[in-house]
Amino acid sequence: MDFKPKHIDIAMLGTNPLNNEALFAELLDVLESYPEFAPSFWSLQERGKLPYNSDDLINVVKGVTTNMTCQEIYLKRNKAPKYVGRIAVMPKQFINFEFDPKLNSKHYPTLFEFTDKLVKIFKPDIASMYIGPSNPVRPWETKPEVNIAEINEATFLAPVDYFKVGPKGLAMRTYFGPHYVKQFGQALLMSTPSTKTTLQPWGGVRLDLSETPWTLTEHKLVEHWQTAMTHLRSAKVFAEVEVYQNRMFKYKKAENCTIGGLNYV
């Protein structure tokens, strides 16, 4: 990797109920099994700070019984490697971890392994792991600047955008659950060039932009992303994109996309 990361994000959305006590306990077990990623604090507010206790979180989840009772659980770690996590237990379910971009690169392989374990429990409709460079200054003046800006934007799995336009594109590592495997077609996904594809035991497909995606240079990241996206856009599932005044991207839901991720708990 020849760039200093600006974004280090894990995100996943899916229909597997997060208010399932056993499933949620398994997710917490994964967190606690990695001493370097174990939470220090938790809260039901973004700025809250209660000492981490898994029993407290399980009690919160047990209280989410209908689509009228929703909770957002925040997890924080105040020592390296630092992060803020958010688990939204609600109809538009969402798991997100934003790591300090100064994270020591020695943790990268473990971070991808950690993501893999969370995904195997949650079995999301879509999930991503991304280590990205800084966004170029607007307006973008060169094609490489547009490319980096588009990749950063496409990999950001924010619920507000996602539930309007669907998935925008690939991350360094992307997981497609059965919901999207059916839409893209397993054969198309598994034949994606410039990637390493792996069938998942829970019915999904994991797609990496290289054998070790965390080692990609900026040039190779763009090259592999563009090649893979050209192949997958033929399915008309990724949102259609338009560059607007070299300052922003406008997305429109693709004709063959049925957006996944809604679960009325």
PDB file of C-alpha atoms in Angstrom, residues 84-249:
ATOM      1  CA  VAL A  84     -16.392   3.607  16.957  1.00  0.00           C
ATOM      2  CA  GLY A  85     -18.938   0.907  16.192  1.00  0.00           C
ATOM      3  CA  ARG A  86     -22.672   1.152  15.634  1.00  0.00           C
ATOM      4  CA  ILE A  87     -25.156  -1.691  15.639  1.00  0.00           C
ATOM      5  CA  ALA A  88     -28.651  -0.631  14.586  1.00  0.00           C
ATOM      6  CA  VAL A  89     -31.260  -3.082  15.860  1.00  0.00           C
ATOM      7  CA  MET A  90     -34.239  -1.924  13.821  1.00  0.00           C
ATOM      8  CA  PRO A  91     -36.005  -2.637  10.501  1.00  0.00           C
ATOM      9  CA  LYS A  92     -33.092  -1.086   8.563  1.00  0.00           C
ATOM     10  CA  GLN A  93     -30.424  -3.134  10.303  1.00  0.00           C
ATOM     11  CA  PHE A  94     -26.835  -1.987  10.093  1.00  0.00           C
ATOM     12  CA  ILE A  95     -23.477  -2.938  11.576  1.00  0.00           C
ATOM     13  CA  ASN A  96     -20.637  -0.466  11.132  1.00  0.00           C
ATOM     14  CA  PHE A  97     -17.132  -0.051  12.563  1.00  0.00           C
ATOM     15  CA  GLU A  98     -15.058   3.026  11.733  1.00  0.00           C
ATOM     16  CA  PHE A  99     -11.427   2.571  12.710  1.00  0.00           C
ATOM     17  CA  ASP A 100      -8.888   5.291  13.347  1.00  0.00           C
ATOM     18  CA  PRO A 101      -7.154   5.715   9.948  1.00  0.00           C
ATOM     19  CA  LYS A 102      -3.831   5.781  11.834  1.00  0.00           C
ATOM     20  CA  LEU A 103      -4.329   2.083  12.587  1.00  0.00           C
ATOM     21  CA  ASN A 104      -0.989   0.279  12.406  1.00  0.00           C
ATOM     22  CA  SER A 105      -0.840  -1.697   9.156  1.00  0.00           C
ATOM     23  CA  LYS A 106       0.223  -4.809  11.104  1.00  0.00           C
ATOM     24  CA  HIS A 107      -3.449  -5.096  12.116  1.00  0.00           C
ATOM     25  CA  TYR A 108      -4.797  -5.138   8.541  1.00  0.00           C
ATOM     26  CA  PRO A 109      -4.766  -8.933   7.975  1.00  0.00           C
ATOM     27  CA  THR A 110      -6.427  -9.499  11.368  1.00  0.00           C
ATOM     28  CA  LEU A 111      -9.033  -6.840  10.576  1.00  0.00           C
ATOM     29  CA  PHE A 112     -10.070  -8.709   7.433  1.00  0.00           C
ATOM     30  CA  GLU A 113     -10.190 -11.960   9.416  1.00  0.00           C
ATOM     31  CA  PHE A 114     -12.278 -10.218  12.087  1.00  0.00           C
ATOM     32  CA  THR A 115     -14.717  -8.997   9.415  1.00  0.00           C
ATOM     33  CA  ASP A 116     -14.991 -12.515   8.027  1.00  0.00           C
ATOM     34  CA  LYS A 117     -16.050 -13.879  11.411  1.00  0.00           C
ATOM     35  CA  LEU A 118     -18.689 -11.190  11.962  1.00  0.00           C
ATOM     36  CA  VAL A 119     -20.111 -11.858   8.499  1.00  0.00           C
ATOM     37  CA  LYS A 120     -20.349 -15.610   9.068  1.00  0.00           C
ATOM     38  CA  ILE A 121     -22.586 -14.956  12.075  1.00  0.00           C
ATOM     39  CA  PHE A 122     -24.747 -12.133  10.689  1.00  0.00           C
ATOM     40  CA  LYS A 123     -24.981 -13.553   7.136  1.00  0.00           C
ATOM     41  CA  PRO A 124     -25.701 -10.126   5.608  1.00  0.00           C
ATOM     42  CA  ASP A 125     -27.317  -9.258   2.312  1.00  0.00           C
ATOM     43  CA  ILE A 126     -24.242  -7.126   1.610  1.00  0.00           C
ATOM     44  CA  ALA A 127     -21.086  -6.235   3.530  1.00  0.00           C
ATOM     45  CA  SER A 128     -17.815  -4.447   2.877  1.00  0.00           C
ATOM     46  CA  MET A 129     -14.345  -3.951   4.291  1.00  0.00           C
ATOM     47  CA  TYR A 130     -12.486  -0.953   2.928  1.00  0.00           C
ATOM     48  CA  ILE A 131      -9.184   0.824   3.495  1.00  0.00           C
ATOM     49  CA  GLY A 132      -9.302   3.928   1.348  1.00  0.00           C
ATOM     50  CA  PRO A 133      -7.163   6.947   0.440  1.00  0.00           C
ATOM     51  CA  SER A 134      -8.155  10.570   0.999  1.00  0.00           C
ATOM     52  CA  ASN A 135     -10.703  12.111  -1.340  1.00  0.00           C
ATOM     53  CA  PRO A 136      -9.131  14.433  -3.930  1.00  0.00           C
ATOM     54  CA  VAL A 137      -9.882  18.141  -3.608  1.00  0.00           C
ATOM     55  CA  ARG A 138     -12.978  19.284  -5.542  1.00  0.00           C
ATOM     56  CA  PRO A 139     -13.384  20.023  -8.366  1.00  0.00           C
ATOM     57  CA  TRP A 140     -11.569  16.945  -9.604  1.00  0.00           C
ATOM     58  CA  GLU A 141      -9.191  17.890 -12.385  1.00  0.00           C
ATOM     59  CA  THR A 142      -7.871  14.547 -13.607  1.00  0.00           C
ATOM     60  CA  LYS A 143      -9.289  11.122 -14.394  1.00  0.00           C
ATOM     61  CA  PRO A 144      -7.309   9.451 -11.562  1.00  0.00           C
ATOM     62  CA  GLU A 145      -8.852  11.929  -9.099  1.00  0.00           C
ATOM     63  CA  VAL A 146     -12.339  11.075 -10.340  1.00  0.00           C
ATOM     64  CA  ASN A 147     -11.530   7.369 -10.066  1.00  0.00           C
ATOM     65  CA  ILE A 148     -10.435   7.567  -6.429  1.00  0.00           C
ATOM     66  CA  ALA A 149     -13.396   9.757  -5.494  1.00  0.00           C
ATOM     67  CA  GLU A 150     -15.798   7.302  -7.138  1.00  0.00           C
ATOM     68  CA  ILE A 151     -14.296   4.274  -5.391  1.00  0.00           C
ATOM     69  CA  ASN A 152     -14.454   6.002  -2.004  1.00  0.00           C
ATOM     70  CA  GLU A 153     -18.076   6.980  -2.607  1.00  0.00           C
ATOM     71  CA  ALA A 154     -19.133   3.605  -3.980  1.00  0.00           C
ATOM     72  CA  THR A 155     -17.720   1.633  -1.085  1.00  0.00           C
ATOM     73  CA  PHE A 156     -19.444   3.717   1.582  1.00  0.00           C
ATOM     74  CA  LEU A 157     -22.392   1.575   2.732  1.00  0.00           C
ATOM     75  CA  ALA A 158     -24.457   4.290   4.395  1.00  0.00           C
ATOM     76  CA  PRO A 159     -28.071   3.261   5.114  1.00  0.00           C
ATOM     77  CA  VAL A 160     -29.531   6.593   3.944  1.00  0.00           C
ATOM     78  CA  ASP A 161     -28.081   6.180   0.438  1.00  0.00           C
ATOM     79  CA  TYR A 162     -28.260   2.398   0.303  1.00  0.00           C
ATOM     80  CA  PHE A 163     -32.000   2.156   0.868  1.00  0.00           C
ATOM     81  CA  LYS A 164     -32.587   4.688  -1.926  1.00  0.00           C
ATOM     82  CA  VAL A 165     -30.276   3.444  -4.671  1.00  0.00           C
ATOM     83  CA  GLY A 166     -28.993   0.037  -3.556  1.00  0.00           C
ATOM     84  CA  PRO A 167     -25.320  -1.003  -3.633  1.00  0.00           C
ATOM     85  CA  LYS A 168     -23.025   1.409  -5.467  1.00  0.00           C
ATOM     86  CA  GLY A 169     -19.962  -0.748  -6.001  1.00  0.00           C
ATOM     87  CA  LEU A 170     -17.204  -2.967  -4.691  1.00  0.00           C
ATOM     88  CA  ALA A 171     -14.966  -2.415  -1.678  1.00  0.00           C
ATOM     89  CA  MET A 172     -11.539  -3.987  -1.122  1.00  0.00           C
ATOM     90  CA  ARG A 173     -13.544  -6.935   0.186  1.00  0.00           C
ATOM     91  CA  THR A 174     -17.250  -7.282  -0.562  1.00  0.00           C
ATOM     92  CA  TYR A 175     -19.701  -9.925   0.580  1.00  0.00           C
ATOM     93  CA  PHE A 176     -22.880 -10.664  -1.350  1.00  0.00           C
ATOM     94  CA  GLY A 177     -25.494 -12.712   0.475  1.00  0.00           C
ATOM     95  CA  PRO A 178     -28.017 -14.983  -1.304  1.00  0.00           C
ATOM     96  CA  HIS A 179     -30.269 -11.965  -1.891  1.00  0.00           C
ATOM     97  CA  TYR A 180     -27.714 -10.416  -4.267  1.00  0.00           C
ATOM     98  CA  VAL A 181     -26.081 -13.627  -5.498  1.00  0.00           C
ATOM     99  CA  LYS A 182     -29.420 -14.412  -7.139  1.00  0.00           C
ATOM    100  CA  GLN A 183     -29.602 -10.949  -8.755  1.00  0.00           C
ATOM    101  CA  PHE A 184     -26.032 -10.903 -10.086  1.00  0.00           C
ATOM    102  CA  GLY A 185     -25.925 -14.626 -10.781  1.00  0.00           C
ATOM    103  CA  GLN A 186     -23.371 -16.817  -9.020  1.00  0.00           C
ATOM    104  CA  ALA A 187     -21.530 -17.587 -12.248  1.00  0.00           C
ATOM    105  CA  LEU A 188     -21.068 -13.883 -13.049  1.00  0.00           C
ATOM    106  CA  LEU A 189     -19.778 -13.124  -9.542  1.00  0.00           C
ATOM    107  CA  MET A 190     -17.409 -16.090  -9.451  1.00  0.00           C
ATOM    108  CA  SER A 191     -15.929 -15.181 -12.849  1.00  0.00           C
ATOM    109  CA  THR A 192     -15.120 -11.569 -11.925  1.00  0.00           C
ATOM    110  CA  PRO A 193     -11.646 -10.692 -13.286  1.00  0.00           C
ATOM    111  CA  SER A 194      -8.879  -9.084 -11.192  1.00  0.00           C
ATOM    112  CA  THR A 195     -10.396 -10.529  -8.024  1.00  0.00           C
ATOM    113  CA  LYS A 196     -10.278 -13.527  -5.725  1.00  0.00           C
ATOM    114  CA  THR A 197     -13.777 -14.949  -5.274  1.00  0.00           C
ATOM    115  CA  THR A 198     -14.800 -17.387  -2.549  1.00  0.00           C
ATOM    116  CA  LEU A 199     -18.094 -19.194  -2.023  1.00  0.00           C
ATOM    117  CA  GLN A 200     -19.323 -18.850   1.544  1.00  0.00           C
ATOM    118  CA  PRO A 201     -20.822 -21.778   3.498  1.00  0.00           C
ATOM    119  CA  TRP A 202     -23.901 -19.661   4.315  1.00  0.00           C
ATOM    120  CA  GLY A 203     -24.750 -19.139   0.639  1.00  0.00           C
ATOM    121  CA  GLY A 204     -22.902 -15.898  -0.064  1.00  0.00           C
ATOM    122  CA  VAL A 205     -19.933 -14.930  -2.226  1.00  0.00           C
ATOM    123  CA  ARG A 206     -16.858 -13.059  -0.946  1.00  0.00           C
ATOM    124  CA  LEU A 207     -15.079 -10.959  -3.531  1.00  0.00           C
ATOM    125  CA  ASP A 208     -11.593  -9.536  -2.847  1.00  0.00           C
ATOM    126  CA  LEU A 209      -9.851  -7.109  -5.180  1.00  0.00           C
ATOM    127  CA  SER A 210      -6.679  -9.193  -4.787  1.00  0.00           C
ATOM    128  CA  GLU A 211      -5.304 -12.154  -2.846  1.00  0.00           C
ATOM    129  CA  THR A 212      -4.281  -9.731  -0.096  1.00  0.00           C
ATOM    130  CA  PRO A 213      -6.407  -6.606  -0.716  1.00  0.00           C
ATOM    131  CA  TRP A 214      -4.832  -4.641   2.159  1.00  0.00           C
ATOM    132  CA  THR A 215      -1.544  -4.547   0.209  1.00  0.00           C
ATOM    133  CA  LEU A 216      -2.965  -2.928  -2.941  1.00  0.00           C
ATOM    134  CA  THR A 217      -1.286   0.218  -4.195  1.00  0.00           C
ATOM    135  CA  GLU A 218      -3.549   3.103  -5.162  1.00  0.00           C
ATOM    136  CA  HIS A 219      -2.895   2.379  -8.855  1.00  0.00           C
ATOM    137  CA  LYS A 220      -3.727  -1.324  -8.490  1.00  0.00           C
ATOM    138  CA  LEU A 221      -6.798  -0.548  -6.379  1.00  0.00           C
ATOM    139  CA  VAL A 222      -8.200   1.592  -9.201  1.00  0.00           C
ATOM    140  CA  GLU A 223      -7.178  -0.889 -11.899  1.00  0.00           C
ATOM    141  CA  HIS A 224      -8.699  -3.940 -10.212  1.00  0.00           C
ATOM    142  CA  TRP A 225     -11.841  -2.040  -9.164  1.00  0.00           C
ATOM    143  CA  GLN A 226     -12.544  -0.753 -12.659  1.00  0.00           C
ATOM    144  CA  THR A 227     -11.980  -4.153 -14.277  1.00  0.00           C
ATOM    145  CA  ALA A 228     -14.231  -5.919 -11.782  1.00  0.00           C
ATOM    146  CA  MET A 229     -16.941  -3.252 -11.952  1.00  0.00           C
ATOM    147  CA  THR A 230     -17.038  -3.334 -15.755  1.00  0.00           C
ATOM    148  CA  HIS A 231     -17.699  -7.070 -15.542  1.00  0.00           C
ATOM    149  CA  LEU A 232     -20.424  -6.802 -12.869  1.00  0.00           C
ATOM    150  CA  ARG A 233     -22.277  -3.768 -14.220  1.00  0.00           C
ATOM    151  CA  SER A 234     -23.706  -5.988 -16.962  1.00  0.00           C
ATOM    152  CA  ALA A 235     -26.100  -7.415 -14.349  1.00  0.00           C
ATOM    153  CA  LYS A 236     -27.615  -3.939 -13.821  1.00  0.00           C
ATOM    154  CA  VAL A 237     -27.686  -4.343 -10.039  1.00  0.00           C
ATOM    155  CA  PHE A 238     -25.134  -1.713  -8.993  1.00  0.00           C
ATOM    156  CA  ALA A 239     -26.567   1.801  -8.950  1.00  0.00           C
ATOM    157  CA  GLU A 240     -26.103   3.830 -12.127  1.00  0.00           C
ATOM    158  CA  VAL A 241     -23.698   6.738 -11.624  1.00  0.00           C
ATOM    159  CA  GLU A 242     -23.217  10.156 -13.205  1.00  0.00           C
ATOM    160  CA  VAL A 243     -20.350  12.562 -12.482  1.00  0.00           C
ATOM    161  CA  TYR A 244     -21.808  16.006 -11.756  1.00  0.00           C
ATOM    162  CA  GLN A 245     -19.627  19.100 -12.365  1.00  0.00           C
ATOM    163  CA  ASN A 246     -16.530  17.143 -11.279  1.00  0.00           C
ATOM    164  CA  ARG A 247     -17.660  17.685  -7.684  1.00  0.00           C
ATOM    165  CA  MET A 248     -20.091  14.911  -6.830  1.00  0.00           C
ATOM    166  CA  PHE A 249     -21.744  11.739  -8.049  1.00  0.00           C
TER     167      PHE A 249
END
